[in-house]
XYZ file of C-alpha atoms in Angstrom:
391
model
C -0.123 0.067 0.123
C 1.381 3.380 -1.210
C -0.157 6.024 1.041
C -2.454 6.803 3.913
C -5.370 6.905 1.614
C -4.597 3.375 0.370
C -4.377 2.093 4.021
C -7.651 3.834 5.142
C -9.544 2.259 2.197
C -8.027 -1.203 2.589
C -8.835 -0.866 6.385
C -12.394 -0.494 5.673
C -12.490 -3.618 3.634
C -10.680 -5.513 6.365
C -13.517 -4.260 9.049
C -16.206 -5.216 6.572
C -14.932 -8.714 6.335
C -14.286 -9.135 10.125
C -17.756 -8.043 10.708
C -18.983 -10.859 8.462
C -17.032 -13.331 10.558
C -13.872 -13.746 8.743
C -10.393 -13.768 10.493
C -8.367 -11.119 8.563
C -4.906 -10.154 8.582
C -3.855 -6.716 7.016
C -0.253 -6.727 5.766
C 1.336 -3.269 5.840
C 4.727 -2.878 4.010
C 6.183 0.382 5.597
C 7.385 1.898 2.454
C 6.967 5.361 4.126
C 6.287 6.483 7.529
C 2.706 5.245 8.391
C 1.192 6.067 11.817
C -2.078 4.168 11.859
C -3.421 0.735 10.777
C -6.483 1.846 8.851
C -8.490 -1.095 10.496
C -10.203 -1.107 13.856
C -10.999 -4.768 13.852
C -8.519 -6.823 12.053
C -5.208 -8.196 12.850
C -2.273 -6.194 11.575
C 1.120 -7.395 10.443
C 3.742 -4.860 9.440
C 6.859 -5.400 7.486
C 9.217 -2.693 8.643
C 12.768 -1.403 7.841
C 12.276 -1.656 4.080
C 15.082 0.917 3.534
C 14.419 3.908 1.245
C 13.721 2.603 -2.272
C 10.159 3.718 -2.240
C 10.526 7.148 -0.331
C 13.476 7.976 -2.193
C 11.863 7.131 -5.589
C 8.450 9.124 -4.740
C 10.697 12.126 -3.695
C 12.525 12.000 -6.908
C 9.182 11.911 -8.828
C 7.794 14.916 -6.982
C 10.320 17.686 -7.189
C 8.437 20.937 -7.631
C 5.253 19.341 -8.178
C 3.183 22.292 -9.072
C 5.583 24.199 -11.524
C 6.694 21.451 -13.973
C 4.911 20.009 -16.855
C 4.079 16.371 -16.124
C 6.063 13.969 -18.419
C 3.759 10.942 -18.312
C 5.882 8.293 -20.009
C 9.029 9.156 -18.289
C 7.544 9.733 -14.822
C 5.451 6.252 -15.252
C 8.746 4.504 -16.208
C 10.470 5.730 -13.049
C 7.565 4.891 -10.972
C 7.545 1.315 -12.223
C 11.123 1.136 -11.317
C 10.240 2.407 -7.817
C 7.377 -0.282 -7.402
C 9.909 -3.204 -8.488
C 12.543 -1.825 -6.086
C 10.199 -1.689 -3.257
C 8.840 -5.194 -4.154
C 12.308 -6.536 -3.947
C 12.877 -5.209 -0.501
C 9.751 -7.017 0.747
C 10.986 -10.233 -0.930
C 14.317 -9.940 1.090
C 12.104 -10.028 4.299
C 12.218 -13.874 4.249
C 11.574 -14.134 8.106
C 8.504 -11.947 7.968
C 7.206 -13.875 4.813
C 7.620 -17.098 6.588
C 5.640 -15.903 9.472
C 2.926 -15.004 7.291
C 2.878 -18.341 5.613
C 2.217 -19.979 9.106
C -1.287 -18.320 8.909
C -2.221 -20.722 6.204
C -4.524 -18.231 4.463
C -7.563 -19.474 2.381
C -7.657 -16.226 0.301
C -5.452 -13.281 -0.712
C -6.656 -9.963 -1.482
C -4.116 -7.432 -2.943
C -3.991 -4.059 -4.680
C -3.495 -4.084 -8.450
C -1.719 -0.970 -9.060
C 0.541 -2.365 -11.491
C -2.330 -4.271 -13.612
C -4.717 -1.419 -14.595
C -7.071 -2.970 -17.040
C -5.626 -6.482 -17.359
C -7.485 -8.347 -20.008
C -10.239 -5.795 -19.964
C -10.681 -4.066 -23.421
C -9.752 -0.358 -23.309
C -10.533 1.299 -26.894
C -8.303 4.349 -26.901
C -10.848 5.970 -29.289
C -13.122 6.851 -26.353
C -11.606 5.227 -23.081
C -8.975 7.517 -21.628
C -5.675 5.882 -20.488
C -6.167 5.423 -16.929
C -2.459 6.212 -16.176
C -1.496 9.994 -16.249
C -4.333 10.774 -18.888
C -5.300 14.551 -19.411
C -8.350 13.695 -21.121
C -11.949 13.179 -20.140
C -14.611 10.858 -21.781
C -15.043 13.475 -24.615
C -11.863 13.885 -26.818
C -11.200 15.687 -29.923
C -9.633 13.769 -32.858
C -6.254 15.076 -31.909
C -6.589 13.961 -28.418
C -7.711 10.479 -29.434
C -4.627 10.248 -31.438
C -2.432 11.217 -28.578
C -4.563 8.913 -26.266
C -3.603 5.913 -28.752
C 0.036 7.049 -28.467
C -0.139 6.953 -24.632
C -2.107 3.660 -24.702
C 0.829 1.907 -26.695
C 3.338 3.574 -24.500
C 1.769 2.673 -21.259
C 1.308 -1.000 -22.551
C 4.967 -1.383 -23.296
C 5.946 0.278 -19.986
C 3.641 -2.041 -18.204
C 5.076 -5.092 -19.797
C 8.745 -4.161 -19.235
C 7.495 -3.692 -15.459
C 5.881 -7.157 -15.552
C 8.908 -8.752 -16.916
C 11.148 -7.489 -14.312
C 8.535 -8.594 -11.531
C 8.438 -11.964 -12.935
C 12.238 -12.032 -12.758
C 12.101 -11.036 -9.131
C 9.382 -13.674 -8.103
C 11.345 -16.503 -9.902
C 14.534 -15.245 -8.212
C 13.035 -15.233 -4.555
C 10.209 -17.449 -4.893
C 11.391 -20.240 -7.047
C 11.785 -20.759 -10.838
C 8.165 -22.361 -11.371
C 6.334 -19.293 -10.099
C 3.683 -18.503 -12.535
C 3.487 -15.279 -14.573
C 1.955 -12.549 -12.415
C 0.052 -11.001 -15.286
C -1.622 -14.254 -15.749
C -2.376 -14.591 -12.140
C -3.987 -11.195 -12.130
C -5.875 -11.732 -15.434
C -7.308 -15.006 -14.044
C -8.362 -13.493 -10.637
C -11.910 -14.632 -9.721
C -13.056 -11.191 -8.834
C -11.660 -7.733 -9.328
C -13.060 -4.906 -6.975
C -12.595 -1.520 -8.422
C -12.343 1.416 -6.065
C -14.747 3.595 -8.111
C -18.406 3.875 -8.913
C -20.343 3.314 -12.120
C -21.946 6.689 -11.951
C -18.459 8.336 -11.414
C -16.734 6.540 -14.249
C -17.414 7.038 -17.905
C -18.995 4.373 -20.079
C -16.420 1.703 -21.163
C -16.275 -2.033 -21.769
C -16.176 -4.019 -18.486
C -16.067 -7.732 -17.434
C -18.739 -9.439 -15.339
C -16.210 -10.259 -12.517
C -15.362 -6.572 -12.196
C -17.334 -5.298 -9.293
C -17.481 -1.446 -8.452
C -17.193 -0.863 -4.754
C -16.274 2.765 -4.557
C -17.390 4.327 -1.274
C -17.571 1.153 0.396
C -16.968 1.685 4.162
C -17.817 5.266 4.068
C -20.387 5.486 6.674
C -22.614 8.241 8.219
C -20.453 11.217 9.558
C -19.376 11.047 13.038
C -20.054 14.103 15.475
C -17.181 16.720 15.177
C -14.811 17.348 18.009
C -12.865 20.675 18.644
C -11.451 22.519 17.089
C -13.437 21.597 14.118
C -16.840 21.754 15.710
C -16.154 25.431 16.225
C -14.558 26.049 12.773
C -17.761 24.628 11.084
C -19.701 27.398 12.757
C -17.739 29.990 11.043
C -18.590 31.936 7.801
C -21.865 33.673 7.020
C -22.447 31.491 4.088
C -20.779 28.243 4.836
C -17.282 26.584 4.938
C -14.879 25.512 2.247
C -12.207 22.675 2.793
C -8.919 22.765 1.019
C -6.567 19.737 1.194
C -4.170 18.007 -0.979
C -4.294 14.809 1.075
C -1.458 12.911 2.594
C 0.914 12.338 -0.353
C 0.914 15.954 -1.889
C 2.769 18.364 0.426
C 1.665 22.155 0.672
C 5.569 22.669 0.982
C 5.680 21.907 -2.739
C 3.917 25.164 -3.396
C 6.360 27.878 -3.981
C 6.130 30.941 -1.599
C 4.819 33.164 -4.380
C 2.074 30.712 -5.417
C 1.063 30.118 -1.880
C 0.593 33.760 -1.271
C -1.657 33.844 -4.170
C -3.646 30.942 -3.050
C -4.277 32.388 0.370
C -5.095 35.896 -1.279
C -7.611 34.176 -3.481
C -9.276 32.500 -0.379
C -9.203 35.760 1.544
C -11.396 37.472 -1.111
C -14.477 35.356 -0.102
C -15.101 36.892 3.190
C -18.643 35.272 3.630
C -17.061 31.779 3.568
C -14.621 30.494 6.108
C -11.825 28.195 4.799
C -10.220 25.094 6.541
C -6.805 24.470 4.816
C -4.929 21.452 5.742
C -1.001 22.131 5.530
C 2.296 20.353 6.475
C 3.649 20.473 9.896
C 6.694 22.410 8.563
C 4.700 24.983 6.557
C 5.483 28.067 8.718
C 4.692 30.438 5.642
C 1.067 29.135 5.301
C 0.479 29.870 9.154
C 1.587 33.432 8.707
C -0.568 33.794 5.591
C -3.605 32.354 7.515
C -3.109 34.849 10.489
C -3.298 37.840 8.036
C -6.667 36.582 6.801
C -9.846 36.659 8.967
C -11.562 33.723 7.129
C -8.874 31.117 6.928
C -7.763 28.510 9.556
C -4.908 26.008 8.920
C -4.607 22.493 10.447
C -2.284 19.614 10.031
C -4.838 16.891 9.971
C -8.686 16.867 9.083
C -11.488 14.334 9.717
C -12.218 14.579 6.026
C -15.175 12.318 5.740
C -16.795 13.796 8.852
C -16.365 17.475 7.444
C -17.603 16.658 4.091
C -20.692 15.320 5.679
C -21.473 18.415 7.752
C -24.559 20.541 6.514
C -22.361 23.832 6.231
C -19.678 22.479 3.935
C -20.108 24.253 0.561
C -17.107 23.128 -1.459
C -14.082 20.891 -1.404
C -10.810 21.987 -3.199
C -8.577 19.042 -3.612
C -5.891 17.079 -5.755
C -8.418 14.763 -7.234
C -7.544 11.694 -5.375
C -9.818 9.000 -5.889
C -10.747 8.341 -2.240
C -11.495 12.066 -1.674
C -13.749 12.091 -4.722
C -15.633 9.147 -3.534
C -16.078 10.804 -0.154
C -17.261 14.081 -1.923
C -19.738 12.004 -4.054
C -21.120 10.035 -1.092
C -21.733 13.462 0.549
C -22.833 15.374 -2.353
C -20.263 18.024 -2.158
C -18.981 20.046 -5.231
C -15.442 20.054 -5.981
C -12.411 22.030 -7.321
C -9.818 19.743 -8.457
C -5.976 20.588 -8.945
C -4.555 17.248 -10.118
C -0.997 16.707 -9.551
C 0.072 13.367 -11.012
C -1.143 9.678 -11.780
C -4.917 9.040 -12.231
C -5.702 12.401 -10.731
C -5.915 14.247 -14.201
C -8.297 11.820 -15.426
C -10.269 11.966 -12.073
C -10.602 15.814 -12.607
C -11.721 15.462 -16.108
C -14.326 13.129 -14.925
C -15.575 15.516 -12.314
C -15.957 18.281 -15.099
C -17.634 15.775 -17.433
C -20.440 14.925 -14.832
C -20.836 18.708 -13.789
C -20.229 18.549 -10.012
C -16.874 20.512 -10.166
C -14.234 22.295 -12.135
C -10.646 21.421 -12.801
C -7.640 23.716 -12.611
C -4.507 22.816 -14.330
C -1.838 22.827 -11.651
C 0.709 24.940 -13.911
C -1.799 27.750 -13.875
C -2.689 27.577 -10.225
C -2.728 31.113 -8.976
C -4.859 33.973 -7.624
C -6.894 34.632 -10.764
C -7.556 31.156 -11.667
C -8.472 29.931 -8.146
C -10.641 32.939 -7.355
C -12.524 32.394 -10.654
C -13.033 28.762 -10.015
C -14.272 29.122 -6.487
C -16.746 31.882 -7.583
C -17.889 29.714 -10.440
C -18.831 26.810 -8.260
C -20.144 28.786 -5.392
C -22.344 30.921 -7.505
C -23.791 28.482 -9.954
C -26.205 26.120 -8.135
C -26.010 23.455 -11.044
C -22.763 22.211 -9.390
C -24.420 21.585 -6.044
C -27.441 20.036 -7.772
C -25.252 17.530 -9.805
C -23.397 16.726 -6.839
C -26.445 15.765 -5.058
C -27.830 13.770 -7.881
C -24.549 11.779 -8.077
C -24.851 11.004 -4.253
C -28.559 9.807 -4.639
C -27.701 7.677 -7.810
C -24.504 6.199 -6.776
C -24.391 5.899 -3.020
């Protein structure tokens, strides 16, 4: 699992299975510092001291996240190398793996980050590439040509990565270990962390089951300081968060000042902004504005379920989008990498939010986007409709 949001999602699945009477062990390879288990009911088995292959690789991918044009092919190639290096670190932990074998598991459930769309037809003429796609369901002829190019490039990168993964498994698990792509393709079921009403129309297999939003229950009562924060703002509250993997420290000081200046213009709304612990500039900028509070952590699903929440400004991570869809909250997406660009376009396609290119993020673009969503009731209406249809 690659970030806190992945652990949160998988932990929800574990709790559901435990409630159904199953004995479940959640395995957490500690690729990066993770301070919670995600599950309240299941057993947790951590594989620690995995070195720096993953965190170093992710840091090298990030850089100045908001200021450079994303090179999808190059970055995806590097990301696949990061995943394979991290995989090898786990395989070297033979003592821990032997402990896991003693459980004699009847079933294994694993993420398929490396097997997007295995054996599922994805016509590039109308299905956007899932990895680093900048297109939505409606593409121009030129965009379709580029989508075909990306489809072929990602297909090649994927198979190069699978070839290396197979080499690793044969090296550490034995020469007769089966092809991992075949294992994935022959899986009995594939659960997708999305929802039919959020995704665009595309071919799908009967064994593919959408479970996006599973485990997102009713919002819990808020504790302080959030209970008081949600009472601020004449017209309501806006939540601003880039999640756990995109640091606010990646924003340059100049761009950060523009963001906070744009938020301060909406005096009838109060803004809760999630920041990094080390982000002293954001704290200073918040003190200069009467309508902004900064926090290092937010109970996101509970805040989005509050009656006074009016808008969620976020990076288009899938779990956050599912929480927004479940609660019927309009969004402004600022995608950074991975599937986030595609997710942002899907939001615009369904009319429950708008998307800002990270390169253009600044005072004018953010102010105009906020004004557009808050002043046009259709965004809230469409968000409510999605919540009613899919959740």
